[in-house]
mmCIF file of C-alpha atoms in Angstrom:
data_model
loop_
_atom_site.group_PDB
_atom_site.id
_atom_site.type_symbol
_atom_site.label_atom_id
_atom_site.label_comp_id
_atom_site.label_asym_id
_atom_site.label_seq_id
_atom_site.Cartn_x
_atom_site.Cartn_y
_atom_site.Cartn_z
ATOM 1 C CA UNK A 8 1.630 4.226 11.347
ATOM 2 C CA UNK A 9 0.184 1.929 13.988
ATOM 3 C CA UNK A 10 -0.646 -1.780 13.866
ATOM 4 C CA UNK A 11 -2.410 -2.975 17.019
ATOM 5 C CA UNK A 12 -1.199 0.143 18.797
ATOM 6 C CA UNK A 13 2.476 -0.308 17.853
ATOM 7 C CA UNK A 14 4.149 2.070 15.372
ATOM 8 C CA UNK A 15 5.740 0.502 12.308
ATOM 9 C CA UNK A 16 7.494 1.579 9.184
ATOM 10 C CA UNK A 17 7.269 -0.719 6.174
ATOM 11 C CA UNK A 18 11.063 -1.143 6.136
ATOM 12 C CA UNK A 19 13.506 -0.412 8.934
ATOM 13 C CA UNK A 20 16.934 -1.199 10.366
ATOM 14 C CA UNK A 21 16.857 -2.849 13.769
ATOM 15 C CA UNK A 22 19.159 -0.898 16.072
ATOM 16 C CA UNK A 23 20.237 -3.854 18.227
ATOM 17 C CA UNK A 24 21.233 -6.207 15.403
ATOM 18 C CA UNK A 25 21.593 -3.946 12.373
ATOM 19 C CA UNK A 26 19.245 -6.254 10.480
ATOM 20 C CA UNK A 27 16.839 -4.907 7.837
ATOM 21 C CA UNK A 28 13.168 -5.873 8.241
ATOM 22 C CA UNK A 29 10.071 -5.499 6.081
ATOM 23 C CA UNK A 30 6.354 -6.068 6.455
ATOM 24 C CA UNK A 31 5.470 -8.913 4.076
ATOM 25 C CA UNK A 32 2.601 -7.358 2.136
ATOM 26 C CA UNK A 33 1.956 -10.546 0.176
ATOM 27 C CA UNK A 34 0.631 -12.057 3.421
ATOM 28 C CA UNK A 35 -1.836 -9.241 4.133
ATOM 29 C CA UNK A 36 -4.653 -8.909 5.073
ATOM 30 C CA UNK A 37 -4.874 -12.396 6.554
ATOM 31 C CA UNK A 38 -1.526 -12.401 8.353
ATOM 32 C CA UNK A 39 0.825 -9.703 9.619
ATOM 33 C CA UNK A 40 4.327 -11.073 9.031
ATOM 34 C CA UNK A 41 7.731 -9.457 9.400
ATOM 35 C CA UNK A 42 10.618 -10.740 7.286
ATOM 36 C CA UNK A 43 14.346 -9.961 7.352
ATOM 37 C CA UNK A 44 16.385 -8.869 4.350
ATOM 38 C CA UNK A 45 19.905 -10.243 4.734
ATOM 39 C CA UNK A 46 21.237 -9.734 1.208
ATOM 40 C CA UNK A 47 20.670 -7.937 -2.066
ATOM 41 C CA UNK A 48 19.115 -11.154 -3.361
ATOM 42 C CA UNK A 49 16.573 -11.028 -0.517
ATOM 43 C CA UNK A 50 15.755 -7.416 -1.392
ATOM 44 C CA UNK A 51 15.389 -8.221 -5.093
ATOM 45 C CA UNK A 52 13.097 -11.141 -4.303
ATOM 46 C CA UNK A 53 10.984 -9.000 -1.975
ATOM 47 C CA UNK A 54 10.494 -6.445 -4.768
ATOM 48 C CA UNK A 55 9.811 -8.900 -7.592
ATOM 49 C CA UNK A 56 7.448 -11.054 -5.499
ATOM 50 C CA UNK A 57 5.670 -7.918 -4.210
ATOM 51 C CA UNK A 58 6.381 -8.516 -0.550
ATOM 52 C CA UNK A 59 7.101 -4.807 -0.863
ATOM 53 C CA UNK A 60 5.391 -2.651 -3.487
ATOM 54 C CA UNK A 61 4.539 0.949 -4.166
ATOM 55 C CA UNK A 62 7.033 3.167 -5.964
ATOM 56 C CA UNK A 63 8.576 4.895 -2.899
ATOM 57 C CA UNK A 64 8.929 1.646 -0.944
ATOM 58 C CA UNK A 65 10.426 -0.151 -3.952
ATOM 59 C CA UNK A 66 13.084 2.567 -4.070
ATOM 60 C CA UNK A 67 13.745 2.334 -0.332
ATOM 61 C CA UNK A 68 14.054 -1.449 -0.473
ATOM 62 C CA UNK A 69 16.446 -1.220 -3.412
ATOM 63 C CA UNK A 70 18.564 1.266 -1.453
ATOM 64 C CA UNK A 71 18.913 -1.126 1.477
ATOM 65 C CA UNK A 72 19.505 -4.003 -0.940
ATOM 66 C CA UNK A 73 22.378 -2.071 -2.509
ATOM 67 C CA UNK A 74 23.810 -1.370 0.951
ATOM 68 C CA UNK A 75 23.563 -5.059 1.881
ATOM 69 C CA UNK A 76 25.407 -6.022 -1.300
ATOM 70 C CA UNK A 77 28.285 -3.701 -0.415
ATOM 71 C CA UNK A 78 28.698 -5.435 2.935
ATOM 72 C CA UNK A 79 29.751 -8.526 0.980
ATOM 73 C CA UNK A 80 31.829 -6.830 -1.743
ATOM 74 C CA UNK A 81 32.217 -3.128 -2.500
ATOM 75 C CA UNK A 82 34.439 -2.909 -5.568
ATOM 76 C CA UNK A 83 33.117 -1.287 -8.740
ATOM 77 C CA UNK A 84 32.212 -4.606 -10.355
ATOM 78 C CA UNK A 85 30.226 -5.740 -7.298
ATOM 79 C CA UNK A 86 28.401 -2.414 -7.140
ATOM 80 C CA UNK A 87 27.366 -2.638 -10.771
ATOM 81 C CA UNK A 88 26.219 -6.237 -10.313
ATOM 82 C CA UNK A 89 24.056 -5.233 -7.327
ATOM 83 C CA UNK A 90 22.602 -2.296 -9.219
ATOM 84 C CA UNK A 91 21.747 -4.498 -12.201
ATOM 85 C CA UNK A 92 20.177 -7.198 -10.010
ATOM 86 C CA UNK A 93 17.910 -4.725 -8.255
ATOM 87 C CA UNK A 94 17.125 -2.552 -11.280
ATOM 88 C CA UNK A 95 15.762 -5.516 -13.228
ATOM 89 C CA UNK A 96 13.177 -6.512 -10.606
ATOM 90 C CA UNK A 97 10.333 -4.257 -11.816
ATOM 91 C CA UNK A 98 10.367 -1.953 -14.858
ATOM 92 C CA UNK A 99 7.683 0.682 -14.258
ATOM 93 C CA UNK A 100 8.308 2.426 -10.912
ATOM 94 C CA UNK A 101 10.934 5.121 -11.532
ATOM 95 C CA UNK A 102 11.864 5.413 -7.826
ATOM 96 C CA UNK A 103 13.791 2.162 -8.262
ATOM 97 C CA UNK A 104 16.245 3.690 -10.734
ATOM 98 C CA UNK A 105 16.349 6.966 -8.811
ATOM 99 C CA UNK A 106 17.262 5.263 -5.533
ATOM 100 C CA UNK A 107 19.968 3.103 -7.093
ATOM 101 C CA UNK A 108 21.501 6.066 -8.929
ATOM 102 C CA UNK A 109 21.532 8.022 -5.671
ATOM 103 C CA UNK A 110 23.133 5.146 -3.771
ATOM 104 C CA UNK A 111 25.838 4.652 -6.379
ATOM 105 C CA UNK A 112 26.622 8.370 -6.501
ATOM 106 C CA UNK A 113 26.925 8.509 -2.719
ATOM 107 C CA UNK A 114 29.703 5.913 -2.541
ATOM 108 C CA UNK A 115 31.379 5.731 -5.964
ATOM 109 C CA UNK A 116 34.187 8.180 -5.112
ATOM 110 C CA UNK A 117 34.923 6.676 -1.688
ATOM 111 C CA UNK A 118 37.669 4.179 -0.884
ATOM 112 C CA UNK A 119 36.345 0.628 -1.139
ATOM 113 C CA UNK A 120 36.717 -0.001 2.599
ATOM 114 C CA UNK A 121 34.383 2.929 3.410
ATOM 115 C CA UNK A 122 31.632 2.208 0.915
ATOM 116 C CA UNK A 123 29.567 -0.278 2.934
ATOM 117 C CA UNK A 124 29.091 2.004 5.942
ATOM 118 C CA UNK A 125 28.408 5.015 3.725
ATOM 119 C CA UNK A 126 25.813 3.096 1.731
ATOM 120 C CA UNK A 127 23.986 1.998 4.863
ATOM 121 C CA UNK A 128 23.874 5.582 6.101
ATOM 122 C CA UNK A 129 22.624 6.829 2.742
ATOM 123 C CA UNK A 130 19.852 4.214 2.613
ATOM 124 C CA UNK A 131 18.711 5.256 6.087
ATOM 125 C CA UNK A 132 18.690 8.932 5.079
ATOM 126 C CA UNK A 133 16.709 8.104 1.948
ATOM 127 C CA UNK A 134 14.058 6.362 4.057
ATOM 128 C CA UNK A 135 13.866 9.222 6.555
ATOM 129 C CA UNK A 136 13.458 11.694 3.703
ATOM 130 C CA UNK A 137 10.655 9.585 2.258
ATOM 131 C CA UNK A 138 8.754 9.819 5.546
ATOM 132 C CA UNK A 139 9.162 13.602 5.677
ATOM 133 C CA UNK A 140 8.088 14.046 2.051
ATOM 134 C CA UNK A 141 5.000 11.913 2.480
ATOM 135 C CA UNK A 142 3.901 13.692 5.626
ATOM 136 C CA UNK A 143 4.304 16.963 3.743
ATOM 137 C CA UNK A 144 2.133 15.565 0.935
ATOM 138 C CA UNK A 145 -0.440 14.829 3.613
ATOM 139 C CA UNK A 146 -0.397 18.407 4.869
ATOM 140 C CA UNK A 147 -0.703 19.919 1.387
ATOM 141 C CA UNK A 148 -3.425 17.454 0.472
ATOM 142 C CA UNK A 149 -5.243 18.327 3.677
ATOM 143 C CA UNK A 150 -5.845 21.852 2.318
ATOM 144 C CA UNK A 151 -7.527 20.306 -0.738
ATOM 145 C CA UNK A 152 -9.730 18.035 1.353
ATOM 146 C CA UNK A 153 -10.588 20.800 3.802
ATOM 147 C CA UNK A 154 -11.718 23.124 1.010
ATOM 148 C CA UNK A 155 -13.931 20.420 -0.501
ATOM 149 C CA UNK A 156 -15.277 19.439 2.924
ATOM 150 C CA UNK A 157 -16.325 23.056 3.502
ATOM 151 C CA UNK A 158 -18.605 22.677 0.474
ATOM 152 C CA UNK A 159 -20.097 19.416 1.751
ATOM 153 C CA UNK A 160 -22.333 21.081 4.367
ATOM 154 C CA UNK A 161 -21.255 18.792 7.171
ATOM 155 C CA UNK A 162 -21.730 15.463 5.411
ATOM 156 C CA UNK A 163 -18.717 13.161 5.094
ATOM 157 C CA UNK A 164 -16.411 13.989 2.202
ATOM 158 C CA UNK A 165 -16.616 11.130 -0.306
ATOM 159 C CA UNK A 166 -13.178 10.095 -1.624
ATOM 160 C CA UNK A 167 -12.595 7.412 -4.238
ATOM 161 C CA UNK A 168 -9.166 5.802 -4.438
ATOM 162 C CA UNK A 169 -7.601 2.996 -6.459
ATOM 163 C CA UNK A 170 -4.932 0.418 -5.622
ATOM 164 C CA UNK A 171 -2.904 1.152 -2.471
ATOM 165 C CA UNK A 172 -1.088 4.446 -2.046
ATOM 166 C CA UNK A 173 -1.124 4.392 1.736
ATOM 167 C CA UNK A 174 1.690 3.945 4.202
ATOM 168 C CA UNK A 175 2.228 0.386 2.945
ATOM 169 C CA UNK A 176 3.311 1.822 -0.419
ATOM 170 C CA UNK A 177 5.920 4.086 1.163
ATOM 171 C CA UNK A 178 8.207 3.997 4.188
ATOM 172 C CA UNK A 179 5.445 5.704 6.188
ATOM 173 C CA UNK A 180 2.357 7.955 5.801
ATOM 174 C CA UNK A 181 1.689 7.119 2.147
ATOM 175 C CA UNK A 182 0.987 9.400 -0.796
ATOM 176 C CA UNK A 183 -2.720 9.420 -1.714
ATOM 177 C CA UNK A 184 -3.772 8.295 1.758
ATOM 178 C CA UNK A 185 -1.524 10.731 3.645
ATOM 179 C CA UNK A 186 -4.096 13.565 3.207
ATOM 180 C CA UNK A 187 -6.812 11.125 4.316
ATOM 181 C CA UNK A 188 -4.944 10.352 7.532
ATOM 182 C CA UNK A 189 -4.340 14.061 8.143
ATOM 183 C CA UNK A 190 -8.005 14.891 7.513
ATOM 184 C CA UNK A 191 -9.143 12.148 9.877
ATOM 185 C CA UNK A 192 -6.801 13.458 12.574
ATOM 186 C CA UNK A 193 -8.149 16.976 12.002
ATOM 187 C CA UNK A 194 -11.708 15.798 12.648
ATOM 188 C CA UNK A 195 -12.919 16.263 9.076
ATOM 189 C CA UNK A 196 -15.676 13.713 8.371
ATOM 190 C CA UNK A 197 -14.555 11.519 5.473
ATOM 191 C CA UNK A 198 -15.528 8.279 3.790
ATOM 192 C CA UNK A 199 -13.343 6.389 1.319
ATOM 193 C CA UNK A 200 -14.589 4.280 -1.579
ATOM 194 C CA UNK A 201 -11.917 1.586 -1.998
ATOM 195 C CA UNK A 202 -11.616 0.025 -5.437
ATOM 196 C CA UNK A 203 -10.674 -3.662 -5.094
ATOM 197 C CA UNK A 204 -7.928 -3.294 -7.745
ATOM 198 C CA UNK A 205 -7.931 -6.555 -9.615
ATOM 199 C CA UNK A 206 -5.992 -8.641 -10.313
ATOM 200 C CA UNK A 207 -3.842 -8.540 -7.154
ATOM 201 C CA UNK A 208 -6.532 -6.784 -5.102
ATOM 202 C CA UNK A 209 -4.262 -4.258 -3.421
ATOM 203 C CA UNK A 210 -7.294 -2.126 -2.634
ATOM 204 C CA UNK A 211 -9.150 -4.950 -0.929
ATOM 205 C CA UNK A 212 -6.125 -6.515 0.748
ATOM 206 C CA UNK A 213 -4.067 -3.444 1.657
ATOM 207 C CA UNK A 214 -6.011 -0.173 1.504
ATOM 208 C CA UNK A 215 -9.053 -1.625 3.268
ATOM 209 C CA UNK A 216 -6.746 -3.174 5.877
ATOM 210 C CA UNK A 217 -4.987 0.149 6.477
ATOM 211 C CA UNK A 218 -8.192 2.142 6.782
ATOM 212 C CA UNK A 219 -9.837 -0.458 9.024
ATOM 213 C CA UNK A 220 -6.768 -0.522 11.273
ATOM 214 C CA UNK A 221 -6.860 3.265 11.519
ATOM 215 C CA UNK A 222 -10.608 3.523 12.114
ATOM 216 C CA UNK A 223 -11.382 5.474 8.926
ATOM 217 C CA UNK A 224 -14.875 4.875 7.431
ATOM 218 C CA UNK A 225 -14.614 3.133 4.073
ATOM 219 C CA UNK A 226 -16.476 0.840 1.718
ATOM 220 C CA UNK A 227 -14.902 -1.738 -0.574
ATOM 221 C CA UNK A 228 -16.278 -1.717 -4.131
ATOM 222 C CA UNK A 229 -15.622 -3.640 -7.312
ATOM 223 C CA UNK A 230 -13.451 -1.626 -9.673
ATOM 224 C CA UNK A 231 -16.189 -1.107 -12.247
ATOM 225 C CA UNK A 232 -18.493 0.552 -9.693
ATOM 226 C CA UNK A 233 -16.447 3.763 -9.682
ATOM 227 C CA UNK A 234 -18.147 5.253 -12.730
ATOM 228 C CA UNK A 235 -21.607 4.504 -11.343
ATOM 229 C CA UNK A 236 -20.766 6.205 -8.049
ATOM 230 C CA UNK A 237 -19.595 9.310 -9.899
ATOM 231 C CA UNK A 238 -22.671 9.389 -12.118
ATOM 232 C CA UNK A 239 -24.930 9.274 -9.068
ATOM 233 C CA UNK A 240 -23.127 12.057 -7.187
ATOM 234 C CA UNK A 241 -21.551 9.834 -4.545
ATOM 235 C CA UNK A 242 -17.923 10.913 -5.128
ATOM 236 C CA UNK A 243 -16.506 14.346 -4.267
ATOM 237 C CA UNK A 244 -12.991 13.641 -5.536
ATOM 238 C CA UNK A 245 -10.696 10.893 -6.743
ATOM 239 C CA UNK A 246 -7.299 10.629 -5.056
ATOM 240 C CA UNK A 247 -4.686 8.166 -6.323
ATOM 241 C CA UNK A 248 -0.947 7.614 -6.322
ATOM 242 C CA UNK A 249 1.483 7.007 -9.169
ATOM 243 C CA UNK A 250 4.427 4.758 -9.986
ATOM 244 C CA UNK A 251 5.925 7.118 -12.556
ATOM 245 C CA UNK A 252 4.960 10.624 -13.641
ATOM 246 C CA UNK A 253 6.533 12.292 -16.652
ATOM 247 C CA UNK A 254 8.047 15.768 -16.734
ATOM 248 C CA UNK A 255 4.910 16.884 -18.606
ATOM 249 C CA UNK A 256 2.473 15.527 -15.996
ATOM 250 C CA UNK A 257 1.320 12.231 -17.521
ATOM 251 C CA UNK A 258 0.726 9.658 -14.777
ATOM 252 C CA UNK A 259 1.374 5.915 -14.857
ATOM 253 C CA UNK A 260 -0.450 4.072 -12.093
ATOM 254 C CA UNK A 261 -2.089 0.721 -11.366
ATOM 255 C CA UNK A 262 -4.219 -0.636 -14.185
ATOM 256 C CA UNK A 263 -7.717 0.850 -14.062
ATOM 257 C CA UNK A 264 -6.645 4.347 -13.016
ATOM 258 C CA UNK A 265 -7.190 5.695 -16.539
ATOM 259 C CA UNK A 266 -10.808 4.499 -16.583
ATOM 260 C CA UNK A 267 -11.489 6.231 -13.283
ATOM 261 C CA UNK A 268 -9.918 9.426 -14.610
ATOM 262 C CA UNK A 269 -12.151 9.263 -17.704
ATOM 263 C CA UNK A 270 -15.256 8.786 -15.540
ATOM 264 C CA UNK A 271 -14.196 11.649 -13.277
ATOM 265 C CA UNK A 272 -13.651 13.940 -16.269
ATOM 266 C CA UNK A 273 -17.042 13.036 -17.719
ATOM 267 C CA UNK A 274 -18.812 13.733 -14.425
ATOM 268 C CA UNK A 275 -16.952 16.843 -13.305
ATOM 269 C CA UNK A 276 -15.284 15.095 -10.362
ATOM 270 C CA UNK A 277 -11.838 16.449 -9.368
ATOM 271 C CA UNK A 278 -9.074 13.921 -10.009
ATOM 272 C CA UNK A 279 -5.907 14.409 -7.931
ATOM 273 C CA UNK A 280 -2.657 12.459 -7.951
ATOM 274 C CA UNK A 281 -0.344 12.478 -4.914
ATOM 275 C CA UNK A 282 3.390 11.888 -5.349
ATOM 276 C CA UNK A 283 6.830 12.784 -4.014
ATOM 277 C CA UNK A 284 9.302 14.333 -6.449
ATOM 278 C CA UNK A 285 11.420 11.141 -6.847
ATOM 279 C CA UNK A 286 8.435 9.627 -8.678
ATOM 280 C CA UNK A 287 8.822 12.180 -11.486
ATOM 281 C CA UNK A 288 10.840 10.885 -14.430
ATOM 282 C CA UNK A 289 12.597 13.985 -15.724
ATOM 283 C CA UNK A 290 13.906 12.061 -18.749
ATOM 284 C CA UNK A 291 10.421 11.513 -20.197
ATOM 285 C CA UNK A 292 7.905 13.968 -21.594
ATOM 286 C CA UNK A 293 5.561 11.459 -23.237
ATOM 287 C CA UNK A 294 3.915 8.939 -20.937
ATOM 288 C CA UNK A 295 3.408 6.516 -23.809
ATOM 289 C CA UNK A 296 7.109 5.707 -23.576
ATOM 290 C CA UNK A 297 6.832 4.376 -20.014
ATOM 291 C CA UNK A 298 7.418 0.596 -19.986
ATOM 292 C CA UNK A 299 4.265 -1.171 -18.790
ATOM 293 C CA UNK A 300 4.990 -4.201 -16.650
ATOM 294 C CA UNK A 301 3.246 -7.421 -17.651
ATOM 295 C CA UNK A 302 2.947 -9.887 -14.818
ATOM 296 C CA UNK A 303 2.021 -13.562 -14.589
ATOM 297 C CA UNK A 304 -1.342 -14.547 -16.151
ATOM 298 C CA UNK A 305 -1.937 -16.603 -13.012
ATOM 299 C CA UNK A 306 -2.728 -13.390 -11.119
ATOM 300 C CA UNK A 307 -5.718 -13.014 -13.459
ATOM 301 C CA UNK A 308 -6.870 -16.616 -13.648
ATOM 302 C CA UNK A 309 -6.610 -17.328 -9.917
ATOM 303 C CA UNK A 310 -7.656 -15.681 -6.634
ATOM 304 C CA UNK A 311 -6.100 -15.985 -3.184
ATOM 305 C CA UNK A 312 -8.164 -15.953 -0.002
ATOM 306 C CA UNK A 313 -9.346 -17.902 3.027
ATOM 307 C CA UNK A 314 -11.429 -21.049 2.831
ATOM 308 C CA UNK A 315 -14.367 -21.660 5.247
ATOM 309 C CA UNK A 316 -11.930 -23.139 7.766
ATOM 310 C CA UNK A 317 -9.818 -19.967 7.740
ATOM 311 C CA UNK A 318 -6.952 -21.515 5.786
ATOM 312 C CA UNK A 319 -5.301 -19.524 3.015
ATOM 313 C CA UNK A 320 -5.930 -21.057 -0.383
ATOM 314 C CA UNK A 321 -5.853 -20.250 -4.096
ATOM 315 C CA UNK A 322 -8.710 -20.952 -6.465
ATOM 316 C CA UNK A 323 -9.000 -20.880 -10.254
ATOM 317 C CA UNK A 324 -11.734 -18.592 -11.637
ATOM 318 C CA UNK A 325 -11.089 -19.122 -15.370
ATOM 319 C CA UNK A 326 -11.422 -22.236 -17.536
ATOM 320 C CA UNK A 327 -8.386 -24.504 -17.578
ATOM 321 C CA UNK A 328 -6.165 -23.490 -20.471
ATOM 322 C CA UNK A 329 -7.795 -20.115 -21.049
ATOM 323 C CA UNK A 330 -5.106 -17.538 -21.911
ATOM 324 C CA UNK A 331 -4.922 -14.329 -19.860
ATOM 325 C CA UNK A 332 -3.071 -11.023 -20.161
ATOM 326 C CA UNK A 333 -1.929 -9.155 -17.075
ATOM 327 C CA UNK A 334 -1.001 -5.523 -17.716
ATOM 328 C CA UNK A 335 -0.033 -4.066 -14.339
ATOM 329 C CA UNK A 336 -0.272 -0.330 -15.128
ATOM 330 C CA UNK A 337 -1.950 2.159 -17.444
ATOM 331 C CA UNK A 338 -1.382 5.770 -18.447
ATOM 332 C CA UNK A 339 -3.541 8.719 -17.404
ATOM 333 C CA UNK A 340 -2.733 11.745 -19.598
ATOM 334 C CA UNK A 341 -2.123 15.074 -17.923
ATOM 335 C CA UNK A 342 -5.249 16.620 -19.467
ATOM 336 C CA UNK A 343 -7.445 14.431 -17.213
ATOM 337 C CA UNK A 344 -5.678 15.405 -13.972
ATOM 338 C CA UNK A 345 -6.989 18.252 -11.809
ATOM 339 C CA UNK A 346 -3.717 18.620 -9.927
ATOM 340 C CA UNK A 347 -0.637 16.913 -8.524
ATOM 341 C CA UNK A 348 -0.175 16.984 -4.748
ATOM 342 C CA UNK A 349 3.556 16.970 -3.996
ATOM 343 C CA UNK A 350 5.734 17.539 -0.948
ATOM 344 C CA UNK A 351 6.111 21.167 -2.084
ATOM 345 C CA UNK A 352 2.420 21.799 -2.650
ATOM 346 C CA UNK A 353 -0.300 21.557 -5.264
ATOM 347 C CA UNK A 354 0.870 21.889 -8.868
ATOM 348 C CA UNK A 355 -0.786 21.603 -12.264
ATOM 349 C CA UNK A 356 -0.019 18.484 -14.302
ATOM 350 C CA UNK A 357 2.051 20.300 -16.917
ATOM 351 C CA UNK A 358 5.689 20.635 -17.897
ATOM 352 C CA UNK A 359 5.772 24.368 -17.159
ATOM 353 C CA UNK A 360 4.206 24.016 -13.708
ATOM 354 C CA UNK A 361 6.456 21.121 -12.671
ATOM 355 C CA UNK A 362 9.542 22.933 -13.940
ATOM 356 C CA UNK A 363 8.585 26.017 -11.952
ATOM 357 C CA UNK A 364 8.041 24.027 -8.742
ATOM 358 C CA UNK A 365 11.254 22.008 -9.173
ATOM 359 C CA UNK A 366 13.716 24.369 -10.880
ATOM 360 C CA UNK A 367 16.685 22.254 -9.763
ATOM 361 C CA UNK A 368 15.501 19.445 -12.042
ATOM 362 C CA UNK A 369 15.666 19.907 -15.766
ATOM 363 C CA UNK A 370 13.823 17.922 -18.406
ATOM 364 C CA UNK A 371 16.446 15.649 -19.975
ATOM 365 C CA UNK A 372 14.483 14.046 -22.796
ATOM 366 C CA UNK A 373 15.655 14.370 -26.370
ATOM 367 C CA UNK A 374 13.039 12.775 -28.607
ATOM 368 C CA UNK A 375 10.887 15.144 -30.714
ATOM 369 C CA UNK A 376 7.693 13.339 -29.686
ATOM 370 C CA UNK A 377 8.423 14.247 -26.066
ATOM 371 C CA UNK A 378 7.841 17.932 -26.755
#
């Protein structure tokens, strides 16, 4: 996607130098900074400190981090150390494990001296595939938006989203916002309600920045306004992403998604989730078993922004010493989801429907409570 008229991916390999670069999302929306990744440690830090975030991009960054590690040492012990370092950065997004498993499988049977080059090629292919999958999600989602827009009698289609599932959350295009970009390009009038997404404000800092940069009409709202908008008929559909989806269609996404799904269900508003297949965890059937990341309480007790002089600063909004809990994700059960928009098309949030769409993947869970 474009920033000031120049196309960018969120992570890329510079042809001239071979260096890996990322957009530092922790600096947005107040500064647009590019940072190099020169080692697996750099990649791990970028993931854990949320310079990169979003399940697909976390996986892509881990893939390049693994490749960077193999440039230093490529024996079996070094590979396992790199995998462990990167895998332990964030527990919820399943693309992280998927990408590292794919990278290891791609090079494990090769001679040690060939592993580094093969890993770099595999990481690049993984990123290119992510772009193609997300654009395909956009095209399939476009059919959903077009059908709903046809019922809107010419008024802008009102879309409510949560967190950031745009191109910043992937290598390019995005998941939940990919259909929005496609609809905008197709001339379909749309308007996006952007939930701020406390505590890290990815909606305010990232989604609003993306949509503003792309010229898409949007309005930033506090998270708790979503239910009111649905009650008063101001939302035609909810469209969100996911960090991990189970084989039975349960969805784990940024904290607050579940409440929006409940409000949508109560008000008859369609609730769609957009995701590429690597975000499906085929080892889980019960979403309650997904590990929920708990982050620093400081993200709850403090806010980051610009002071009146335009300088970035952090302020405390809670009493000194007040304890805070920071659950990063919640679970939306499949029964509340109208449909999943994938790179292969629209599918019901159910084990049977997902198995039919992806017959090459088989549910690998074993616990009775998964069934």
